[in-house]
Amino acid sequence: MGKYKQFIYNNITFESGVRHSFIVDTGSGESIISRGALKHLCPSATAKPTTTRIYGVTGYLPLMGETILSIHSQDNSCVPIRFLVSQDSPSFLGLMVMRTLGHSLSLHTNELKSDTTEEIQKLVIPCTKNAGGINVPEAVLEVDSEPVFLKRLVLPYGQREGVLNAIDRMEKTDVISRVTSSPWTTPIVVAMKCDARTPRICDDYRLTINPRLRKCAAMTMETEDFMDPLHGCQFFSKIDLADAYLQIPLHPDSRAFTTIKTP
């Protein structure tokens, strides 16, 4: 494992009975195996060309192609899994493969008191499925232009059902509201979330309100101002808001500017 010992690993058994340790990466939909590991584990396996591209914090990861390997699942049956083959990198196990194999990940600590655990659960559990806006002042959009109305973009047939279901959920949770007409209309574009199944509804405002919004200055903290107090800290927490951009409430007078054209 060497320099990668700080990561969480999962031991995977191949059809041949050989085991290999993969770094668990729940933030990736793809799984990666290096060319050297592939040659050692499955000498007869070959890498076929792939159109997939992996971009990380250091740039694009050089890929040799992709291959299909048979792996034992939790019920001991062999499952064909697609791996991207890298020139030289650690082996990563992505979220989709974890789900396919029926693997799960549990983290335990003896440092947390039971009463603290109960308090956190009371705070977190009711919020796991909340949507519809955080408790902040409503955003006001100042637009200096005549309305712009754009036609909708044609979605691939395979995405239509998922997109319509997502729009229906957003309407039921009061994230969006249906209108019969509007002087402003922006088309939607669709990007898939990390599970590769759930569509992310995005509004393409580049040609409508974005260039017509009145600019306003906002003061932000300097990096040193919030990094210095963290010196010496060992534990950190973060908040991950579901559909974060949709959590910001809009003033009623500004909502017409964000009208979208749905399928």
PDB file of C-alpha atoms in Angstrom:
ATOM      1  CA  MET A   1       0.000   0.000   0.000  1.00  0.00           C
ATOM      2  CA  GLY A   2       2.958   2.293   0.643  1.00  0.00           C
ATOM      3  CA  LYS A   3       2.117   5.974   0.471  1.00  0.00           C
ATOM      4  CA  TYR A   4      -1.611   5.199   0.053  1.00  0.00           C
ATOM      5  CA  LYS A   5      -2.015   3.620   3.502  1.00  0.00           C
ATOM      6  CA  GLN A   6      -4.186   6.510   4.730  1.00  0.00           C
ATOM      7  CA  PHE A   7      -7.096   5.407   2.515  1.00  0.00           C
ATOM      8  CA  ILE A   8      -9.873   2.899   3.177  1.00  0.00           C
ATOM      9  CA  TYR A   9      -9.350  -0.383   1.336  1.00  0.00           C
ATOM     10  CA  ASN A  10     -11.612  -3.224   0.259  1.00  0.00           C
ATOM     11  CA  ASN A  11     -10.238  -6.646  -0.631  1.00  0.00           C
ATOM     12  CA  ILE A  12     -11.746  -8.026  -3.841  1.00  0.00           C
ATOM     13  CA  THR A  13     -11.560 -11.691  -4.912  1.00  0.00           C
ATOM     14  CA  PHE A  14     -11.328 -12.382  -8.629  1.00  0.00           C
ATOM     15  CA  GLU A  15     -12.753 -15.456 -10.368  1.00  0.00           C
ATOM     16  CA  SER A  16      -9.297 -17.053 -10.336  1.00  0.00           C
ATOM     17  CA  GLY A  17      -9.227 -16.813  -6.539  1.00  0.00           C
ATOM     18  CA  VAL A  18      -6.592 -14.070  -6.482  1.00  0.00           C
ATOM     19  CA  ARG A  19      -7.304 -11.186  -4.087  1.00  0.00           C
ATOM     20  CA  HIS A  20      -6.441  -7.529  -4.608  1.00  0.00           C
ATOM     21  CA  SER A  21      -6.879  -4.441  -2.421  1.00  0.00           C
ATOM     22  CA  PHE A  22      -8.764  -1.487  -3.912  1.00  0.00           C
ATOM     23  CA  ILE A  23      -9.030   2.025  -2.518  1.00  0.00           C
ATOM     24  CA  VAL A  24     -12.704   2.731  -1.814  1.00  0.00           C
ATOM     25  CA  ASP A  25     -13.856   5.848  -3.678  1.00  0.00           C
ATOM     26  CA  THR A  26     -17.568   6.441  -3.062  1.00  0.00           C
ATOM     27  CA  GLY A  27     -17.362   9.756  -4.899  1.00  0.00           C
ATOM     28  CA  SER A  28     -16.602   8.112  -8.238  1.00  0.00           C
ATOM     29  CA  GLY A  29     -18.879   6.152 -10.528  1.00  0.00           C
ATOM     30  CA  GLU A  30     -15.899   4.469 -12.203  1.00  0.00           C
ATOM     31  CA  SER A  31     -13.501   1.770 -10.994  1.00  0.00           C
ATOM     32  CA  ILE A  32      -9.846   1.781 -12.017  1.00  0.00           C
ATOM     33  CA  ILE A  33      -7.089  -0.820 -12.102  1.00  0.00           C
ATOM     34  CA  SER A  34      -3.509  -0.123 -13.131  1.00  0.00           C
ATOM     35  CA  ARG A  35      -1.867  -1.830 -16.085  1.00  0.00           C
ATOM     36  CA  GLY A  36       0.675  -3.486 -13.775  1.00  0.00           C
ATOM     37  CA  ALA A  37      -1.985  -4.840 -11.404  1.00  0.00           C
ATOM     38  CA  LEU A  38      -4.043  -6.134 -14.338  1.00  0.00           C
ATOM     39  CA  LYS A  39      -1.055  -7.986 -15.778  1.00  0.00           C
ATOM     40  CA  HIS A  40      -0.298  -9.529 -12.383  1.00  0.00           C
ATOM     41  CA  LEU A  41      -3.876 -10.508 -11.520  1.00  0.00           C
ATOM     42  CA  CYS A  42      -5.185 -11.524 -14.954  1.00  0.00           C
ATOM     43  CA  PRO A  43      -2.298 -12.039 -17.408  1.00  0.00           C
ATOM     44  CA  SER A  44      -4.662 -13.004 -20.241  1.00  0.00           C
ATOM     45  CA  ALA A  45      -6.870  -9.905 -19.896  1.00  0.00           C
ATOM     46  CA  THR A  46      -6.602  -7.201 -22.541  1.00  0.00           C
ATOM     47  CA  ALA A  47      -7.611  -3.540 -22.488  1.00  0.00           C
ATOM     48  CA  LYS A  48     -10.005  -2.382 -25.192  1.00  0.00           C
ATOM     49  CA  PRO A  49     -10.290   1.266 -26.290  1.00  0.00           C
ATOM     50  CA  THR A  50     -12.533   3.454 -24.129  1.00  0.00           C
ATOM     51  CA  THR A  51     -14.219   6.808 -24.645  1.00  0.00           C
ATOM     52  CA  THR A  52     -14.319   7.506 -20.899  1.00  0.00           C
ATOM     53  CA  ARG A  53     -12.115  10.302 -19.574  1.00  0.00           C
ATOM     54  CA  ILE A  54     -11.120  10.784 -15.935  1.00  0.00           C
ATOM     55  CA  TYR A  55     -10.257  14.270 -14.730  1.00  0.00           C
ATOM     56  CA  GLY A  56      -8.858  14.768 -11.234  1.00  0.00           C
ATOM     57  CA  VAL A  57      -7.353  17.604  -9.235  1.00  0.00           C
ATOM     58  CA  THR A  58      -3.998  17.067 -10.961  1.00  0.00           C
ATOM     59  CA  GLY A  59      -5.426  16.862 -14.477  1.00  0.00           C
ATOM     60  CA  TYR A  60      -6.484  14.039 -16.784  1.00  0.00           C
ATOM     61  CA  LEU A  61      -5.609  10.485 -15.736  1.00  0.00           C
ATOM     62  CA  PRO A  62      -3.896   8.645 -18.626  1.00  0.00           C
ATOM     63  CA  LEU A  63      -5.995   5.594 -19.528  1.00  0.00           C
ATOM     64  CA  MET A  64      -4.966   2.536 -21.554  1.00  0.00           C
ATOM     65  CA  GLY A  65      -8.555   1.441 -22.140  1.00  0.00           C
ATOM     66  CA  GLU A  66     -11.123  -0.691 -20.332  1.00  0.00           C
ATOM     67  CA  THR A  67     -11.575  -4.369 -19.548  1.00  0.00           C
ATOM     68  CA  ILE A  68     -14.148  -6.753 -18.066  1.00  0.00           C
ATOM     69  CA  LEU A  69     -13.110  -8.853 -15.057  1.00  0.00           C
ATOM     70  CA  SER A  70     -15.161 -11.412 -13.127  1.00  0.00           C
ATOM     71  CA  ILE A  71     -15.321 -10.737  -9.385  1.00  0.00           C
ATOM     72  CA  HIS A  72     -16.918 -12.621  -6.490  1.00  0.00           C
ATOM     73  CA  SER A  73     -19.889 -10.796  -4.965  1.00  0.00           C
ATOM     74  CA  GLN A  74     -21.187 -11.058  -1.403  1.00  0.00           C
ATOM     75  CA  ASP A  75     -23.228 -14.183  -2.278  1.00  0.00           C
ATOM     76  CA  ASN A  76     -20.062 -15.745  -3.792  1.00  0.00           C
ATOM     77  CA  SER A  77     -21.364 -15.564  -7.358  1.00  0.00           C
ATOM     78  CA  CYS A  78     -19.118 -14.189 -10.109  1.00  0.00           C
ATOM     79  CA  VAL A  79     -20.136 -10.815 -11.502  1.00  0.00           C
ATOM     80  CA  PRO A  80     -18.613  -9.225 -14.636  1.00  0.00           C
ATOM     81  CA  ILE A  81     -17.292  -5.765 -13.751  1.00  0.00           C
ATOM     82  CA  ARG A  82     -15.960  -3.086 -16.089  1.00  0.00           C
ATOM     83  CA  PHE A  83     -12.663  -1.529 -15.039  1.00  0.00           C
ATOM     84  CA  LEU A  84     -10.813   1.374 -16.590  1.00  0.00           C
ATOM     85  CA  VAL A  85      -7.139   0.517 -17.076  1.00  0.00           C
ATOM     86  CA  SER A  86      -4.683   3.263 -16.129  1.00  0.00           C
ATOM     87  CA  GLN A  87      -1.032   3.516 -17.029  1.00  0.00           C
ATOM     88  CA  ASP A  88       0.121   3.955 -13.458  1.00  0.00           C
ATOM     89  CA  SER A  89      -2.199   4.672 -10.546  1.00  0.00           C
ATOM     90  CA  PRO A  90      -3.613   2.971  -7.452  1.00  0.00           C
ATOM     91  CA  SER A  91      -6.581   0.648  -7.895  1.00  0.00           C
ATOM     92  CA  PHE A  92      -9.908   2.328  -7.107  1.00  0.00           C
ATOM     93  CA  LEU A  93     -13.294   0.756  -6.419  1.00  0.00           C
ATOM     94  CA  GLY A  94     -16.136   3.104  -7.379  1.00  0.00           C
ATOM     95  CA  LEU A  95     -19.597   3.429  -5.873  1.00  0.00           C
ATOM     96  CA  MET A  96     -21.409   1.608  -8.697  1.00  0.00           C
ATOM     97  CA  VAL A  97     -19.229  -1.495  -8.333  1.00  0.00           C
ATOM     98  CA  MET A  98     -19.661  -1.421  -4.555  1.00  0.00           C
ATOM     99  CA  ARG A  99     -23.419  -1.525  -5.039  1.00  0.00           C
ATOM    100  CA  THR A 100     -23.238  -4.213  -7.722  1.00  0.00           C
ATOM    101  CA  LEU A 101     -21.161  -6.464  -5.467  1.00  0.00           C
ATOM    102  CA  GLY A 102     -23.415  -5.805  -2.477  1.00  0.00           C
ATOM    103  CA  HIS A 103     -20.604  -4.313  -0.398  1.00  0.00           C
ATOM    104  CA  SER A 104     -21.182  -1.739   2.315  1.00  0.00           C
ATOM    105  CA  LEU A 105     -18.949   0.533   4.345  1.00  0.00           C
ATOM    106  CA  SER A 106     -19.342   1.177   8.071  1.00  0.00           C
ATOM    107  CA  LEU A 107     -17.155   3.473  10.157  1.00  0.00           C
ATOM    108  CA  HIS A 108     -17.074   3.055  13.928  1.00  0.00           C
ATOM    109  CA  THR A 109     -15.556   5.156  16.685  1.00  0.00           C
ATOM    110  CA  ASN A 110     -15.237   4.752  20.426  1.00  0.00           C
ATOM    111  CA  GLU A 111     -14.713   8.465  20.966  1.00  0.00           C
ATOM    112  CA  LEU A 112     -18.343   9.558  20.611  1.00  0.00           C
ATOM    113  CA  LYS A 113     -20.553   9.418  23.687  1.00  0.00           C
ATOM    114  CA  SER A 114     -23.963   7.785  23.353  1.00  0.00           C
ATOM    115  CA  ASP A 115     -25.852  10.929  24.360  1.00  0.00           C
ATOM    116  CA  THR A 116     -23.953  12.877  21.693  1.00  0.00           C
ATOM    117  CA  THR A 117     -24.869  10.232  19.115  1.00  0.00           C
ATOM    118  CA  GLU A 118     -28.553  10.497  19.989  1.00  0.00           C
ATOM    119  CA  GLU A 119     -28.419  14.285  19.779  1.00  0.00           C
ATOM    120  CA  ILE A 120     -26.808  14.164  16.334  1.00  0.00           C
ATOM    121  CA  GLN A 121     -29.381  11.648  15.109  1.00  0.00           C
ATOM    122  CA  LYS A 122     -32.216  13.896  16.281  1.00  0.00           C
ATOM    123  CA  LEU A 123     -30.720  16.745  14.267  1.00  0.00           C
ATOM    124  CA  VAL A 124     -29.711  14.841  11.144  1.00  0.00           C
ATOM    125  CA  ILE A 125     -32.475  12.298  10.536  1.00  0.00           C
ATOM    126  CA  PRO A 126     -35.322  14.840  10.091  1.00  0.00           C
ATOM    127  CA  CYS A 127     -33.166  16.773   7.617  1.00  0.00           C
ATOM    128  CA  THR A 128     -32.040  13.934   5.342  1.00  0.00           C
ATOM    129  CA  LYS A 129     -34.886  14.371   2.891  1.00  0.00           C
ATOM    130  CA  ASN A 130     -35.694  18.040   3.450  1.00  0.00           C
ATOM    131  CA  ALA A 131     -35.906  20.348   0.471  1.00  0.00           C
ATOM    132  CA  GLY A 132     -37.578  23.577  -0.446  1.00  0.00           C
ATOM    133  CA  GLY A 133     -35.242  26.203   0.929  1.00  0.00           C
ATOM    134  CA  ILE A 134     -32.989  27.146   3.806  1.00  0.00           C
ATOM    135  CA  ASN A 135     -33.899  29.834   6.314  1.00  0.00           C
ATOM    136  CA  VAL A 136     -32.161  32.795   4.665  1.00  0.00           C
ATOM    137  CA  PRO A 137     -33.502  36.037   3.154  1.00  0.00           C
ATOM    138  CA  GLU A 138     -35.041  35.611  -0.276  1.00  0.00           C
ATOM    139  CA  ALA A 139     -32.721  36.375  -3.173  1.00  0.00           C
ATOM    140  CA  VAL A 140     -33.677  39.357  -5.334  1.00  0.00           C
ATOM    141  CA  LEU A 141     -32.565  39.346  -8.977  1.00  0.00           C
ATOM    142  CA  GLU A 142     -32.126  42.745 -10.612  1.00  0.00           C
ATOM    143  CA  VAL A 143     -32.418  42.356 -14.382  1.00  0.00           C
ATOM    144  CA  ASP A 144     -31.826  45.233 -16.779  1.00  0.00           C
ATOM    145  CA  SER A 145     -33.150  43.958 -20.109  1.00  0.00           C
ATOM    146  CA  GLU A 146     -36.149  42.976 -22.154  1.00  0.00           C
ATOM    147  CA  PRO A 147     -37.378  39.396 -21.569  1.00  0.00           C
ATOM    148  CA  VAL A 148     -35.671  36.558 -23.432  1.00  0.00           C
ATOM    149  CA  PHE A 149     -37.664  33.499 -24.499  1.00  0.00           C
ATOM    150  CA  LEU A 150     -35.780  30.417 -25.732  1.00  0.00           C
ATOM    151  CA  LYS A 151     -37.207  27.156 -27.011  1.00  0.00           C
ATOM    152  CA  ARG A 152     -36.593  23.942 -25.113  1.00  0.00           C
ATOM    153  CA  LEU A 153     -33.762  21.596 -26.033  1.00  0.00           C
ATOM    154  CA  VAL A 154     -34.652  18.112 -27.255  1.00  0.00           C
ATOM    155  CA  LEU A 155     -33.694  15.532 -24.622  1.00  0.00           C
ATOM    156  CA  PRO A 156     -32.540  12.002 -25.488  1.00  0.00           C
ATOM    157  CA  TYR A 157     -35.432   9.567 -25.227  1.00  0.00           C
ATOM    158  CA  GLY A 158     -33.630   7.520 -22.577  1.00  0.00           C
ATOM    159  CA  GLN A 159     -33.490  10.539 -20.233  1.00  0.00           C
ATOM    160  CA  ARG A 160     -37.063  11.732 -20.579  1.00  0.00           C
ATOM    161  CA  GLU A 161     -38.689   9.494 -17.954  1.00  0.00           C
ATOM    162  CA  GLY A 162     -36.045  10.254 -15.321  1.00  0.00           C
ATOM    163  CA  VAL A 163     -36.225  13.984 -16.040  1.00  0.00           C
ATOM    164  CA  LEU A 164     -40.033  14.062 -15.842  1.00  0.00           C
ATOM    165  CA  ASN A 165     -39.934  12.160 -12.530  1.00  0.00           C
ATOM    166  CA  ALA A 166     -37.344  14.590 -11.145  1.00  0.00           C
ATOM    167  CA  ILE A 167     -39.423  17.599 -12.212  1.00  0.00           C
ATOM    168  CA  ASP A 168     -42.513  16.043 -10.630  1.00  0.00           C
ATOM    169  CA  ARG A 169     -40.649  15.592  -7.316  1.00  0.00           C
ATOM    170  CA  MET A 170     -39.426  19.185  -7.420  1.00  0.00           C
ATOM    171  CA  GLU A 171     -42.970  20.424  -7.963  1.00  0.00           C
ATOM    172  CA  LYS A 172     -44.375  18.303  -5.125  1.00  0.00           C
ATOM    173  CA  THR A 173     -41.736  19.634  -2.704  1.00  0.00           C
ATOM    174  CA  ASP A 174     -42.458  23.266  -3.726  1.00  0.00           C
ATOM    175  CA  VAL A 175     -39.018  23.761  -5.240  1.00  0.00           C
ATOM    176  CA  ILE A 176     -40.675  24.819  -8.485  1.00  0.00           C
ATOM    177  CA  SER A 177     -44.234  25.780  -9.393  1.00  0.00           C
ATOM    178  CA  ARG A 178     -46.049  25.297 -12.680  1.00  0.00           C
ATOM    179  CA  VAL A 179     -46.949  28.329 -14.814  1.00  0.00           C
ATOM    180  CA  THR A 180     -48.993  28.540 -17.998  1.00  0.00           C
ATOM    181  CA  SER A 181     -46.963  31.314 -19.625  1.00  0.00           C
ATOM    182  CA  SER A 182     -43.957  33.535 -19.012  1.00  0.00           C
ATOM    183  CA  PRO A 183     -42.068  36.249 -20.925  1.00  0.00           C
ATOM    184  CA  TRP A 184     -38.815  34.627 -19.764  1.00  0.00           C
ATOM    185  CA  THR A 185     -37.973  31.012 -20.619  1.00  0.00           C
ATOM    186  CA  THR A 186     -34.713  29.120 -20.260  1.00  0.00           C
ATOM    187  CA  PRO A 187     -34.088  25.581 -21.581  1.00  0.00           C
ATOM    188  CA  ILE A 188     -32.909  22.848 -19.253  1.00  0.00           C
ATOM    189  CA  VAL A 189     -29.865  20.657 -19.704  1.00  0.00           C
ATOM    190  CA  VAL A 190     -29.376  17.334 -17.949  1.00  0.00           C
ATOM    191  CA  ALA A 191     -26.276  15.970 -16.230  1.00  0.00           C
ATOM    192  CA  MET A 192     -26.259  12.608 -14.460  1.00  0.00           C
ATOM    193  CA  LYS A 193     -25.393  12.499 -10.760  1.00  0.00           C
ATOM    194  CA  CYS A 194     -22.564  10.335  -9.422  1.00  0.00           C
ATOM    195  CA  ASP A 195     -24.824   7.264  -9.168  1.00  0.00           C
ATOM    196  CA  ALA A 196     -25.080   7.388 -12.999  1.00  0.00           C
ATOM    197  CA  ARG A 197     -28.859   6.939 -12.780  1.00  0.00           C
ATOM    198  CA  THR A 198     -30.347  10.089 -11.240  1.00  0.00           C
ATOM    199  CA  PRO A 199     -30.633  13.109 -13.559  1.00  0.00           C
ATOM    200  CA  ARG A 200     -29.490  16.509 -12.327  1.00  0.00           C
ATOM    201  CA  ILE A 201     -31.762  19.211 -13.743  1.00  0.00           C
ATOM    202  CA  CYS A 202     -29.693  22.247 -14.742  1.00  0.00           C
ATOM    203  CA  ASP A 203     -30.996  25.548 -16.104  1.00  0.00           C
ATOM    204  CA  ASP A 204     -28.904  27.054 -18.899  1.00  0.00           C
ATOM    205  CA  TYR A 205     -29.044  30.770 -18.053  1.00  0.00           C
ATOM    206  CA  ARG A 206     -25.986  31.717 -20.122  1.00  0.00           C
ATOM    207  CA  LEU A 207     -28.127  33.216 -22.888  1.00  0.00           C
ATOM    208  CA  THR A 208     -31.013  34.536 -20.789  1.00  0.00           C
ATOM    209  CA  ILE A 209     -30.645  36.235 -17.402  1.00  0.00           C
ATOM    210  CA  ASN A 210     -26.939  35.717 -16.596  1.00  0.00           C
ATOM    211  CA  PRO A 211     -25.576  38.410 -18.957  1.00  0.00           C
ATOM    212  CA  ARG A 212     -28.464  40.726 -18.037  1.00  0.00           C
ATOM    213  CA  LEU A 213     -28.178  40.620 -14.249  1.00  0.00           C
ATOM    214  CA  ARG A 214     -26.992  43.762 -12.525  1.00  0.00           C
ATOM    215  CA  LYS A 215     -23.659  43.036 -10.924  1.00  0.00           C
ATOM    216  CA  CYS A 216     -23.371  43.391  -7.159  1.00  0.00           C
ATOM    217  CA  ALA A 217     -20.224  43.224  -5.071  1.00  0.00           C
ATOM    218  CA  ALA A 218     -19.991  40.866  -2.108  1.00  0.00           C
ATOM    219  CA  MET A 219     -17.206  40.844   0.459  1.00  0.00           C
ATOM    220  CA  THR A 220     -15.713  37.433   1.189  1.00  0.00           C
ATOM    221  CA  MET A 221     -13.227  36.387   3.831  1.00  0.00           C
ATOM    222  CA  GLU A 222      -9.567  36.125   2.956  1.00  0.00           C
ATOM    223  CA  THR A 223      -8.272  32.564   2.969  1.00  0.00           C
ATOM    224  CA  GLU A 224      -5.934  33.283   5.885  1.00  0.00           C
ATOM    225  CA  ASP A 225      -8.808  34.606   8.000  1.00  0.00           C
ATOM    226  CA  PHE A 226     -10.554  31.249   8.223  1.00  0.00           C
ATOM    227  CA  MET A 227      -7.561  28.923   7.741  1.00  0.00           C
ATOM    228  CA  ASP A 228      -5.414  30.243  10.606  1.00  0.00           C
ATOM    229  CA  PRO A 229      -7.922  29.327  13.368  1.00  0.00           C
ATOM    230  CA  LEU A 230      -7.934  25.743  12.031  1.00  0.00           C
ATOM    231  CA  HIS A 231      -4.250  25.251  12.815  1.00  0.00           C
ATOM    232  CA  GLY A 232      -3.802  22.222  15.063  1.00  0.00           C
ATOM    233  CA  CYS A 233      -7.370  20.957  14.615  1.00  0.00           C
ATOM    234  CA  GLN A 234      -7.804  17.225  14.072  1.00  0.00           C
ATOM    235  CA  PHE A 235     -11.520  16.844  13.424  1.00  0.00           C
ATOM    236  CA  PHE A 236     -13.491  18.640  10.745  1.00  0.00           C
ATOM    237  CA  SER A 237     -17.095  18.541   9.630  1.00  0.00           C
ATOM    238  CA  LYS A 238     -18.924  19.679   6.530  1.00  0.00           C
ATOM    239  CA  ILE A 239     -22.504  20.186   5.446  1.00  0.00           C
ATOM    240  CA  ASP A 240     -23.760  18.725   2.191  1.00  0.00           C
ATOM    241  CA  LEU A 241     -27.074  20.298   1.239  1.00  0.00           C
ATOM    242  CA  ALA A 242     -29.318  18.238  -1.010  1.00  0.00           C
ATOM    243  CA  ASP A 243     -29.710  20.125  -4.302  1.00  0.00           C
ATOM    244  CA  ALA A 244     -27.851  23.044  -2.755  1.00  0.00           C
ATOM    245  CA  TYR A 245     -28.642  25.616  -5.447  1.00  0.00           C
ATOM    246  CA  LEU A 246     -32.342  24.856  -5.087  1.00  0.00           C
ATOM    247  CA  GLN A 247     -32.215  25.583  -1.348  1.00  0.00           C
ATOM    248  CA  ILE A 248     -31.934  29.355  -1.850  1.00  0.00           C
ATOM    249  CA  PRO A 249     -35.424  30.910  -1.873  1.00  0.00           C
ATOM    250  CA  LEU A 250     -36.244  33.478  -4.542  1.00  0.00           C
ATOM    251  CA  HIS A 251     -38.280  36.623  -4.011  1.00  0.00           C
ATOM    252  CA  PRO A 252     -41.699  36.321  -5.732  1.00  0.00           C
ATOM    253  CA  ASP A 253     -40.841  39.258  -8.017  1.00  0.00           C
ATOM    254  CA  SER A 254     -37.710  37.438  -9.230  1.00  0.00           C
ATOM    255  CA  ARG A 255     -39.155  34.016  -9.936  1.00  0.00           C
ATOM    256  CA  ALA A 256     -40.382  34.812 -13.451  1.00  0.00           C
ATOM    257  CA  PHE A 257     -36.770  35.404 -14.554  1.00  0.00           C
ATOM    258  CA  THR A 258     -35.897  31.775 -13.772  1.00  0.00           C
ATOM    259  CA  THR A 259     -38.757  30.136 -15.681  1.00  0.00           C
ATOM    260  CA  ILE A 260     -37.616  26.925 -17.361  1.00  0.00           C
ATOM    261  CA  LYS A 261     -38.991  25.064 -20.359  1.00  0.00           C
ATOM    262  CA  THR A 262     -39.621  21.398 -19.506  1.00  0.00           C
ATOM    263  CA  PRO A 263     -40.250  18.438 -21.849  1.00  0.00           C
TER     264      PRO A 263
END
